[in-house]
Structures are given as structure tokens and as C-alpha cells.
Amino acid sequence: KQWYQRRVRGEQGWLPLSASVGKGRISAVSLSFLVENQDEAVIWRGPKKTAMIKQFLSDVCWGALDYLLIDTPPGTSDEHMTIMEAIPNCSVVLVTSPQAVAAADVLRQVTFCKKTNANVLGIIETMSGFVCPNCSDCGLLFGKGGGKRLAEYCNIEFLGYVPIDPNLSRLLDRGELFKNFQSSASIQSYTEITKKLIKP
């Protein structure tokens, strides 16, 4: 925490942690950068979480951005309301697993987005199969198709399936994704989804 605060606290606000990726750059900021112990839970009520989100949006010196990605917890809570109010024209990508109970939860998020006039870019189905780390065959542990059926029901674009891929998890844990991503069997799924989202 002290290292991060010394590094990023400036006259104009906070500087995100950044890393060069190919010809571009990825910057990130997280509450975990600020807490004393990253293993401990942050127990905050709504008003404090709302204030922190607003501070991340207004007090961080992001610089010129092509995209600002905000990862939120599932549901329709204070965090989502705060972001919708702070960024009125934001777009949303919804993520569900194949099970019906998960799709039902995301359906409520779809209605939330419609009531707040958020632009839903599409739905992704995650945990859609398990990629064997030895042979790369994909087995359906939790079924498949719940996300696509939900997208059709809501008349929203279905962006694609993302399987569980142990090799991808290992690359991420080691910080080697951009060096060895070709070895991940699921990278094609992410590539196809990205192409749909970043249209020329």
C-alpha cells in the first residue's frame, strides 16, 4: 500500500499502474492496491463504495483512452447504479454461465439495463465446457446454450462461448499470457468475441 501511494499520489490525482502490451498499453486501478492486507475482505456499506467508485472515475489520471473497462460484481446493486449515473452513455457486456439459475439472474440485469437506458452490447456464456489440459478436448461440465437462449429471448446479440481452460489460468497466474497465448485452446473464443465488440 505504501509503495503504491508513494508512486501514484500526485498533484493531479492518482496514476494507474500500467504495462505495455504489444503496440498498446493497459492501465489498471483497484481497491486491492490501497488496502493494508490484500487477503482481507473490504467490508463497506453502499455510500462508501459509491464514493470510492466516483473517486476512481474522477480522480485517476487515465490519460487518453480507447476503452475504459469496469468489472463489476453480479447483480443490480449500488455499484451499478453509481456507474450508470457517472457514465450515462456507457455500454454493458453481460456474462452468464450455462445454468438456468444463472441466466435468470442475468435476465434481471437485462431489465435493469433497459430501465437505466444502458446500451447492452451482448451476452457472453462463460464456463461453457472444460478444455482438457492434455488433449484440448472440450467436455460440457455445466451444459451449454443458456447464454445463447437468453440472448435470443431478450433480442440481444450473443457474443460467444468461453470454456474453462486450465492452461489459460496458468498463463495468467505466471504473467505469461501475451508471450504464450497461442498455447491456450480458449484464446480463439476471446479473439472472436473481441472482434465482435471492437467493430471497425
PDB file of N, CA and C in Angstrom, residues 9-91:
ATOM      1  N   ARG A   9       0.285   8.893  -5.962  1.00  0.00           N
ATOM      2  CA  ARG A   9      -0.337  10.107  -5.469  1.00  0.00           C
ATOM      3  C   ARG A   9       0.422  11.317  -5.993  1.00  0.00           C
ATOM      4  N   GLY A  10      -0.224  12.102  -6.857  1.00  0.00           N
ATOM      5  CA  GLY A  10       0.397  13.281  -7.425  1.00  0.00           C
ATOM      6  C   GLY A  10      -0.503  14.489  -7.291  1.00  0.00           C
ATOM      7  N   GLU A  11      -0.051  15.612  -7.831  1.00  0.00           N
ATOM      8  CA  GLU A  11      -0.821  16.839  -7.719  1.00  0.00           C
ATOM      9  C   GLU A  11      -2.146  16.746  -8.462  1.00  0.00           C
ATOM     10  N   GLN A  12      -2.163  15.985  -9.558  1.00  0.00           N
ATOM     11  CA  GLN A  12      -3.373  15.882 -10.376  1.00  0.00           C
ATOM     12  C   GLN A  12      -4.221  14.661 -10.037  1.00  0.00           C
ATOM     13  N   GLY A  13      -3.826  13.902  -9.042  1.00  0.00           N
ATOM     14  CA  GLY A  13      -4.618  12.736  -8.655  1.00  0.00           C
ATOM     15  C   GLY A  13      -3.799  11.460  -8.690  1.00  0.00           C
ATOM     16  N   TRP A  14      -4.499  10.330  -8.827  1.00  0.00           N
ATOM     17  CA  TRP A  14      -3.843   9.024  -8.842  1.00  0.00           C
ATOM     18  C   TRP A  14      -3.422   8.644 -10.253  1.00  0.00           C
ATOM     19  N   LEU A  15      -2.294   7.956 -10.342  1.00  0.00           N
ATOM     20  CA  LEU A  15      -1.856   7.389 -11.607  1.00  0.00           C
ATOM     21  C   LEU A  15      -2.094   5.889 -11.561  1.00  0.00           C
ATOM     22  N   PRO A  16      -2.736   5.325 -12.579  1.00  0.00           N
ATOM     23  CA  PRO A  16      -2.963   3.877 -12.570  1.00  0.00           C
ATOM     24  C   PRO A  16      -1.665   3.129 -12.814  1.00  0.00           C
ATOM     25  N   LEU A  17      -1.628   1.874 -12.388  1.00  0.00           N
ATOM     26  CA  LEU A  17      -0.498   1.006 -12.728  1.00  0.00           C
ATOM     27  C   LEU A  17      -0.639   0.603 -14.189  1.00  0.00           C
ATOM     28  N   SER A  18       0.456   0.691 -14.949  1.00  0.00           N
ATOM     29  CA  SER A  18       0.380   0.486 -16.392  1.00  0.00           C
ATOM     30  C   SER A  18       1.429  -0.518 -16.856  1.00  0.00           C
ATOM     31  N   ALA A  19       1.130  -1.161 -17.993  1.00  0.00           N
ATOM     32  CA  ALA A  19       2.058  -2.104 -18.610  1.00  0.00           C
ATOM     33  C   ALA A  19       1.895  -2.026 -20.119  1.00  0.00           C
ATOM     34  N   SER A  20       3.004  -2.109 -20.825  1.00  0.00           N
ATOM     35  CA  SER A  20       2.965  -2.107 -22.288  1.00  0.00           C
ATOM     36  C   SER A  20       2.573  -3.500 -22.778  1.00  0.00           C
ATOM     37  N   VAL A  21       1.660  -3.528 -23.757  1.00  0.00           N
ATOM     38  CA  VAL A  21       1.205  -4.789 -24.348  1.00  0.00           C
ATOM     39  C   VAL A  21       1.220  -4.612 -25.859  1.00  0.00           C
ATOM     40  N   GLY A  22       2.199  -5.230 -26.517  1.00  0.00           N
ATOM     41  CA  GLY A  22       2.324  -5.050 -27.955  1.00  0.00           C
ATOM     42  C   GLY A  22       2.581  -3.585 -28.280  1.00  0.00           C
ATOM     43  N   LYS A  23       1.743  -3.021 -29.144  1.00  0.00           N
ATOM     44  CA  LYS A  23       1.868  -1.609 -29.512  1.00  0.00           C
ATOM     45  C   LYS A  23       1.043  -0.712 -28.593  1.00  0.00           C
ATOM     46  N   GLY A  24       0.289  -1.313 -27.696  1.00  0.00           N
ATOM     47  CA  GLY A  24      -0.592  -0.538 -26.828  1.00  0.00           C
ATOM     48  C   GLY A  24      -0.155  -0.543 -25.382  1.00  0.00           C
ATOM     49  N   ARG A  25      -1.076  -0.147 -24.539  1.00  0.00           N
ATOM     50  CA  ARG A  25      -0.797  -0.046 -23.110  1.00  0.00           C
ATOM     51  C   ARG A  25      -2.078  -0.338 -22.336  1.00  0.00           C
ATOM     52  N   ILE A  26      -1.954  -1.081 -21.256  1.00  0.00           N
ATOM     53  CA  ILE A  26      -3.074  -1.382 -20.373  1.00  0.00           C
ATOM     54  C   ILE A  26      -2.801  -0.742 -19.012  1.00  0.00           C
ATOM     55  N   SER A  27      -3.782  -0.015 -18.504  1.00  0.00           N
ATOM     56  CA  SER A  27      -3.665   0.616 -17.192  1.00  0.00           C
ATOM     57  C   SER A  27      -4.776   0.080 -16.295  1.00  0.00           C
ATOM     58  N   ALA A  28      -4.475  -0.015 -15.005  1.00  0.00           N
ATOM     59  CA  ALA A  28      -5.463  -0.583 -14.084  1.00  0.00           C
ATOM     60  C   ALA A  28      -5.396   0.118 -12.733  1.00  0.00           C
ATOM     61  N   VAL A  29      -6.548   0.178 -12.075  1.00  0.00           N
ATOM     62  CA  VAL A  29      -6.613   0.646 -10.698  1.00  0.00           C
ATOM     63  C   VAL A  29      -7.609  -0.246  -9.966  1.00  0.00           C
ATOM     64  N   SER A  30      -7.315  -0.528  -8.715  1.00  0.00           N
ATOM     65  CA  SER A  30      -8.154  -1.445  -7.952  1.00  0.00           C
ATOM     66  C   SER A  30      -8.102  -1.072  -6.481  1.00  0.00           C
ATOM     67  N   LEU A  31      -9.173  -1.363  -5.798  1.00  0.00           N
ATOM     68  CA  LEU A  31      -9.193  -1.131  -4.358  1.00  0.00           C
ATOM     69  C   LEU A  31      -8.143  -1.980  -3.649  1.00  0.00           C
ATOM     70  N   SER A  32      -7.814  -3.140  -4.228  1.00  0.00           N
ATOM     71  CA  SER A  32      -6.812  -4.010  -3.613  1.00  0.00           C
ATOM     72  C   SER A  32      -5.437  -3.365  -3.599  1.00  0.00           C
ATOM     73  N   PHE A  33      -5.208  -2.345  -4.459  1.00  0.00           N
ATOM     74  CA  PHE A  33      -3.934  -1.631  -4.432  1.00  0.00           C
ATOM     75  C   PHE A  33      -3.811  -0.759  -3.183  1.00  0.00           C
ATOM     76  N   LEU A  34      -4.914  -0.475  -2.538  1.00  0.00           N
ATOM     77  CA  LEU A  34      -4.924   0.512  -1.462  1.00  0.00           C
ATOM     78  C   LEU A  34      -5.063  -0.081  -0.066  1.00  0.00           C
ATOM     79  N   VAL A  35      -5.572  -1.300   0.035  1.00  0.00           N
ATOM     80  CA  VAL A  35      -5.815  -1.879   1.357  1.00  0.00           C
ATOM     81  C   VAL A  35      -4.514  -2.346   1.998  1.00  0.00           C
ATOM     82  N   GLU A  36      -4.512  -2.396   3.331  1.00  0.00           N
ATOM     83  CA  GLU A  36      -3.311  -2.802   4.064  1.00  0.00           C
ATOM     84  C   GLU A  36      -2.934  -4.251   3.762  1.00  0.00           C
ATOM     85  N   ASN A  37      -3.935  -5.126   3.787  1.00  0.00           N
ATOM     86  CA  ASN A  37      -3.705  -6.555   3.571  1.00  0.00           C
ATOM     87  C   ASN A  37      -4.636  -7.027   2.459  1.00  0.00           C
ATOM     88  N   GLN A  38      -4.069  -7.433   1.327  1.00  0.00           N
ATOM     89  CA  GLN A  38      -4.890  -7.827   0.182  1.00  0.00           C
ATOM     90  C   GLN A  38      -5.660  -9.115   0.416  1.00  0.00           C
ATOM     91  N   ASP A  39      -5.345  -9.845   1.479  1.00  0.00           N
ATOM     92  CA  ASP A  39      -6.058 -11.085   1.784  1.00  0.00           C
ATOM     93  C   ASP A  39      -7.322 -10.846   2.594  1.00  0.00           C
ATOM     94  N   GLU A  40      -7.485  -9.621   3.107  1.00  0.00           N
ATOM     95  CA  GLU A  40      -8.638  -9.329   3.942  1.00  0.00           C
ATOM     96  C   GLU A  40      -9.795  -8.784   3.110  1.00  0.00           C
ATOM     97  N   ALA A  41     -11.018  -9.110   3.541  1.00  0.00           N
ATOM     98  CA  ALA A  41     -12.212  -8.601   2.860  1.00  0.00           C
ATOM     99  C   ALA A  41     -12.396  -7.120   3.169  1.00  0.00           C
ATOM    100  N   VAL A  42     -12.913  -6.386   2.179  1.00  0.00           N
ATOM    101  CA  VAL A  42     -13.252  -4.975   2.376  1.00  0.00           C
ATOM    102  C   VAL A  42     -14.739  -4.906   2.705  1.00  0.00           C
ATOM    103  N   ILE A  43     -15.082  -4.578   3.921  1.00  0.00           N
ATOM    104  CA  ILE A  43     -16.475  -4.568   4.370  1.00  0.00           C
ATOM    105  C   ILE A  43     -16.960  -3.122   4.417  1.00  0.00           C
ATOM    106  N   TRP A  44     -17.571  -2.698   3.338  1.00  0.00           N
ATOM    107  CA  TRP A  44     -18.061  -1.328   3.212  1.00  0.00           C
ATOM    108  C   TRP A  44     -19.545  -1.336   2.901  1.00  0.00           C
ATOM    109  N   ARG A  45     -20.244  -0.365   3.441  1.00  0.00           N
ATOM    110  CA  ARG A  45     -21.646  -0.172   3.078  1.00  0.00           C
ATOM    111  C   ARG A  45     -21.729   0.642   1.785  1.00  0.00           C
ATOM    112  N   GLY A  46     -22.945   0.733   1.258  1.00  0.00           N
ATOM    113  CA  GLY A  46     -23.174   1.371  -0.031  1.00  0.00           C
ATOM    114  C   GLY A  46     -22.554   2.746  -0.214  1.00  0.00           C
ATOM    115  N   PRO A  47     -22.779   3.700   0.704  1.00  0.00           N
ATOM    116  CA  PRO A  47     -22.253   5.062   0.495  1.00  0.00           C
ATOM    117  C   PRO A  47     -20.738   5.105   0.342  1.00  0.00           C
ATOM    118  N   LYS A  48     -20.018   4.277   1.093  1.00  0.00           N
ATOM    119  CA  LYS A  48     -18.563   4.289   0.994  1.00  0.00           C
ATOM    120  C   LYS A  48     -18.104   3.689  -0.335  1.00  0.00           C
ATOM    121  N   LYS A  49     -18.773   2.618  -0.772  1.00  0.00           N
ATOM    122  CA  LYS A  49     -18.436   2.025  -2.065  1.00  0.00           C
ATOM    123  C   LYS A  49     -18.737   3.001  -3.191  1.00  0.00           C
ATOM    124  N   THR A  50     -19.860   3.683  -3.087  1.00  0.00           N
ATOM    125  CA  THR A  50     -20.233   4.669  -4.100  1.00  0.00           C
ATOM    126  C   THR A  50     -19.192   5.777  -4.202  1.00  0.00           C
ATOM    127  N   ALA A  51     -18.726   6.266  -3.055  1.00  0.00           N
ATOM    128  CA  ALA A  51     -17.715   7.330  -3.047  1.00  0.00           C
ATOM    129  C   ALA A  51     -16.410   6.851  -3.673  1.00  0.00           C
ATOM    130  N   MET A  52     -16.031   5.587  -3.425  1.00  0.00           N
ATOM    131  CA  MET A  52     -14.792   5.061  -3.969  1.00  0.00           C
ATOM    132  C   MET A  52     -14.869   4.932  -5.485  1.00  0.00           C
ATOM    133  N   ILE A  53     -16.008   4.476  -6.005  1.00  0.00           N
ATOM    134  CA  ILE A  53     -16.183   4.351  -7.443  1.00  0.00           C
ATOM    135  C   ILE A  53     -16.091   5.724  -8.112  1.00  0.00           C
ATOM    136  N   LYS A  54     -16.762   6.705  -7.526  1.00  0.00           N
ATOM    137  CA  LYS A  54     -16.701   8.060  -8.084  1.00  0.00           C
ATOM    138  C   LYS A  54     -15.276   8.602  -8.068  1.00  0.00           C
ATOM    139  N   GLN A  55     -14.532   8.253  -7.021  1.00  0.00           N
ATOM    140  CA  GLN A  55     -13.148   8.720  -6.929  1.00  0.00           C
ATOM    141  C   GLN A  55     -12.281   8.056  -7.998  1.00  0.00           C
ATOM    142  N   PHE A  56     -12.499   6.781  -8.244  1.00  0.00           N
ATOM    143  CA  PHE A  56     -11.747   6.100  -9.296  1.00  0.00           C
ATOM    144  C   PHE A  56     -12.027   6.720 -10.665  1.00  0.00           C
ATOM    145  N   LEU A  57     -13.266   7.134 -10.880  1.00  0.00           N
ATOM    146  CA  LEU A  57     -13.636   7.712 -12.172  1.00  0.00           C
ATOM    147  C   LEU A  57     -13.147   9.147 -12.336  1.00  0.00           C
ATOM    148  N   SER A  58     -13.141   9.909 -11.249  1.00  0.00           N
ATOM    149  CA  SER A  58     -12.838  11.338 -11.370  1.00  0.00           C
ATOM    150  C   SER A  58     -11.418  11.717 -10.969  1.00  0.00           C
ATOM    151  N   ASP A  59     -10.794  10.949 -10.066  1.00  0.00           N
ATOM    152  CA  ASP A  59      -9.502  11.349  -9.508  1.00  0.00           C
ATOM    153  C   ASP A  59      -8.318  10.585 -10.072  1.00  0.00           C
ATOM    154  N   VAL A  60      -8.563   9.618 -10.952  1.00  0.00           N
ATOM    155  CA  VAL A  60      -7.465   8.868 -11.571  1.00  0.00           C
ATOM    156  C   VAL A  60      -7.093   9.528 -12.897  1.00  0.00           C
ATOM    157  N   CYS A  61      -5.807   9.763 -13.097  1.00  0.00           N
ATOM    158  CA  CYS A  61      -5.328  10.385 -14.340  1.00  0.00           C
ATOM    159  C   CYS A  61      -5.162   9.302 -15.401  1.00  0.00           C
ATOM    160  N   TRP A  62      -6.253   8.947 -16.055  1.00  0.00           N
ATOM    161  CA  TRP A  62      -6.229   7.868 -17.034  1.00  0.00           C
ATOM    162  C   TRP A  62      -5.480   8.260 -18.312  1.00  0.00           C
ATOM    163  N   GLY A  63      -5.501   9.553 -18.656  1.00  0.00           N
ATOM    164  CA  GLY A  63      -4.919   9.960 -19.926  1.00  0.00           C
ATOM    165  C   GLY A  63      -5.862   9.622 -21.060  1.00  0.00           C
ATOM    166  N   ALA A  64      -5.339   9.599 -22.287  1.00  0.00           N
ATOM    167  CA  ALA A  64      -6.160   9.276 -23.465  1.00  0.00           C
ATOM    168  C   ALA A  64      -6.484   7.785 -23.464  1.00  0.00           C
ATOM    169  N   LEU A  65      -7.763   7.463 -23.579  1.00  0.00           N
ATOM    170  CA  LEU A  65      -8.202   6.065 -23.546  1.00  0.00           C
ATOM    171  C   LEU A  65      -8.964   5.695 -24.807  1.00  0.00           C
ATOM    172  N   ASP A  66      -8.734   4.486 -25.283  1.00  0.00           N
ATOM    173  CA  ASP A  66      -9.596   3.925 -26.329  1.00  0.00           C
ATOM    174  C   ASP A  66     -10.831   3.299 -25.680  1.00  0.00           C
ATOM    175  N   TYR A  67     -10.604   2.599 -24.569  1.00  0.00           N
ATOM    176  CA  TYR A  67     -11.699   1.941 -23.853  1.00  0.00           C
ATOM    177  C   TYR A  67     -11.414   1.996 -22.353  1.00  0.00           C
ATOM    178  N   LEU A  68     -12.480   2.154 -21.584  1.00  0.00           N
ATOM    179  CA  LEU A  68     -12.406   2.053 -20.130  1.00  0.00           C
ATOM    180  C   LEU A  68     -13.286   0.880 -19.715  1.00  0.00           C
ATOM    181  N   LEU A  69     -12.679  -0.176 -19.202  1.00  0.00           N
ATOM    182  CA  LEU A  69     -13.410  -1.374 -18.798  1.00  0.00           C
ATOM    183  C   LEU A  69     -13.592  -1.384 -17.290  1.00  0.00           C
ATOM    184  N   ILE A  70     -14.816  -1.607 -16.853  1.00  0.00           N
ATOM    185  CA  ILE A  70     -15.127  -1.656 -15.423  1.00  0.00           C
ATOM    186  C   ILE A  70     -15.727  -3.027 -15.123  1.00  0.00           C
ATOM    187  N   ASP A  71     -15.040  -3.790 -14.289  1.00  0.00           N
ATOM    188  CA  ASP A  71     -15.509  -5.120 -13.905  1.00  0.00           C
ATOM    189  C   ASP A  71     -16.325  -4.985 -12.629  1.00  0.00           C
ATOM    190  N   THR A  72     -17.586  -5.364 -12.684  1.00  0.00           N
ATOM    191  CA  THR A  72     -18.464  -5.228 -11.524  1.00  0.00           C
ATOM    192  C   THR A  72     -18.937  -6.595 -11.037  1.00  0.00           C
ATOM    193  N   PRO A  73     -19.344  -6.696  -9.782  1.00  0.00           N
ATOM    194  CA  PRO A  73     -19.911  -7.951  -9.287  1.00  0.00           C
ATOM    195  C   PRO A  73     -21.278  -8.202  -9.914  1.00  0.00           C
ATOM    196  N   PRO A  74     -21.749  -9.442  -9.891  1.00  0.00           N
ATOM    197  CA  PRO A  74     -23.078  -9.728 -10.437  1.00  0.00           C
ATOM    198  C   PRO A  74     -24.172  -8.988  -9.668  1.00  0.00           C
ATOM    199  N   GLY A  75     -25.272  -8.757 -10.325  1.00  0.00           N
ATOM    200  CA  GLY A  75     -26.418  -8.161  -9.641  1.00  0.00           C
ATOM    201  C   GLY A  75     -26.761  -6.778 -10.130  1.00  0.00           C
ATOM    202  N   THR A  76     -27.597  -6.107  -9.355  1.00  0.00           N
ATOM    203  CA  THR A  76     -28.075  -4.758  -9.698  1.00  0.00           C
ATOM    204  C   THR A  76     -27.984  -3.889  -8.451  1.00  0.00           C
ATOM    205  N   SER A  77     -26.777  -3.709  -7.956  1.00  0.00           N
ATOM    206  CA  SER A  77     -26.572  -3.070  -6.655  1.00  0.00           C
ATOM    207  C   SER A  77     -26.168  -1.609  -6.798  1.00  0.00           C
ATOM    208  N   ASP A  78     -25.735  -1.025  -5.685  1.00  0.00           N
ATOM    209  CA  ASP A  78     -25.309   0.372  -5.667  1.00  0.00           C
ATOM    210  C   ASP A  78     -24.173   0.640  -6.641  1.00  0.00           C
ATOM    211  N   GLU A  79     -23.252  -0.331  -6.770  1.00  0.00           N
ATOM    212  CA  GLU A  79     -22.124  -0.134  -7.672  1.00  0.00           C
ATOM    213  C   GLU A  79     -22.595   0.143  -9.094  1.00  0.00           C
ATOM    214  N   HIS A  80     -23.561  -0.631  -9.549  1.00  0.00           N
ATOM    215  CA  HIS A  80     -24.055  -0.475 -10.914  1.00  0.00           C
ATOM    216  C   HIS A  80     -24.790   0.856 -11.087  1.00  0.00           C
ATOM    217  N   MET A  81     -25.596   1.207 -10.108  1.00  0.00           N
ATOM    218  CA  MET A  81     -26.312   2.483 -10.186  1.00  0.00           C
ATOM    219  C   MET A  81     -25.338   3.655 -10.242  1.00  0.00           C
ATOM    220  N   THR A  82     -24.284   3.593  -9.440  1.00  0.00           N
ATOM    221  CA  THR A  82     -23.294   4.669  -9.407  1.00  0.00           C
ATOM    222  C   THR A  82     -22.620   4.832 -10.758  1.00  0.00           C
ATOM    223  N   ILE A  83     -22.241   3.714 -11.373  1.00  0.00           N
ATOM    224  CA  ILE A  83     -21.569   3.779 -12.678  1.00  0.00           C
ATOM    225  C   ILE A  83     -22.509   4.323 -13.746  1.00  0.00           C
ATOM    226  N   MET A  84     -23.761   3.874 -13.737  1.00  0.00           N
ATOM    227  CA  MET A  84     -24.730   4.353 -14.723  1.00  0.00           C
ATOM    228  C   MET A  84     -24.938   5.856 -14.607  1.00  0.00           C
ATOM    229  N   GLU A  85     -24.952   6.354 -13.376  1.00  0.00           N
ATOM    230  CA  GLU A  85     -25.155   7.790 -13.168  1.00  0.00           C
ATOM    231  C   GLU A  85     -23.911   8.589 -13.546  1.00  0.00           C
ATOM    232  N   ALA A  86     -22.726   8.020 -13.271  1.00  0.00           N
ATOM    233  CA  ALA A  86     -21.483   8.729 -13.548  1.00  0.00           C
ATOM    234  C   ALA A  86     -21.122   8.708 -15.028  1.00  0.00           C
ATOM    235  N   ILE A  87     -21.492   7.607 -15.733  1.00  0.00           N
ATOM    236  CA  ILE A  87     -21.201   7.467 -17.171  1.00  0.00           C
ATOM    237  C   ILE A  87     -22.515   7.173 -17.885  1.00  0.00           C
ATOM    238  N   PRO A  88     -23.294   8.212 -18.200  1.00  0.00           N
ATOM    239  CA  PRO A  88     -24.649   7.995 -18.746  1.00  0.00           C
ATOM    240  C   PRO A  88     -24.677   7.204 -20.047  1.00  0.00           C
ATOM    241  N   ASN A  89     -23.663   7.315 -20.883  1.00  0.00           N
ATOM    242  CA  ASN A  89     -23.668   6.650 -22.189  1.00  0.00           C
ATOM    243  C   ASN A  89     -22.830   5.379 -22.207  1.00  0.00           C
ATOM    244  N   CYS A  90     -22.654   4.765 -21.058  1.00  0.00           N
ATOM    245  CA  CYS A  90     -21.813   3.572 -21.016  1.00  0.00           C
ATOM    246  C   CYS A  90     -22.498   2.387 -21.691  1.00  0.00           C
ATOM    247  N   SER A  91     -21.680   1.446 -22.144  1.00  0.00           N
ATOM    248  CA  SER A  91     -22.183   0.216 -22.748  1.00  0.00           C
ATOM    249  C   SER A  91     -21.879  -0.954 -21.822  1.00  0.00           C
TER     250      SER A  91
END
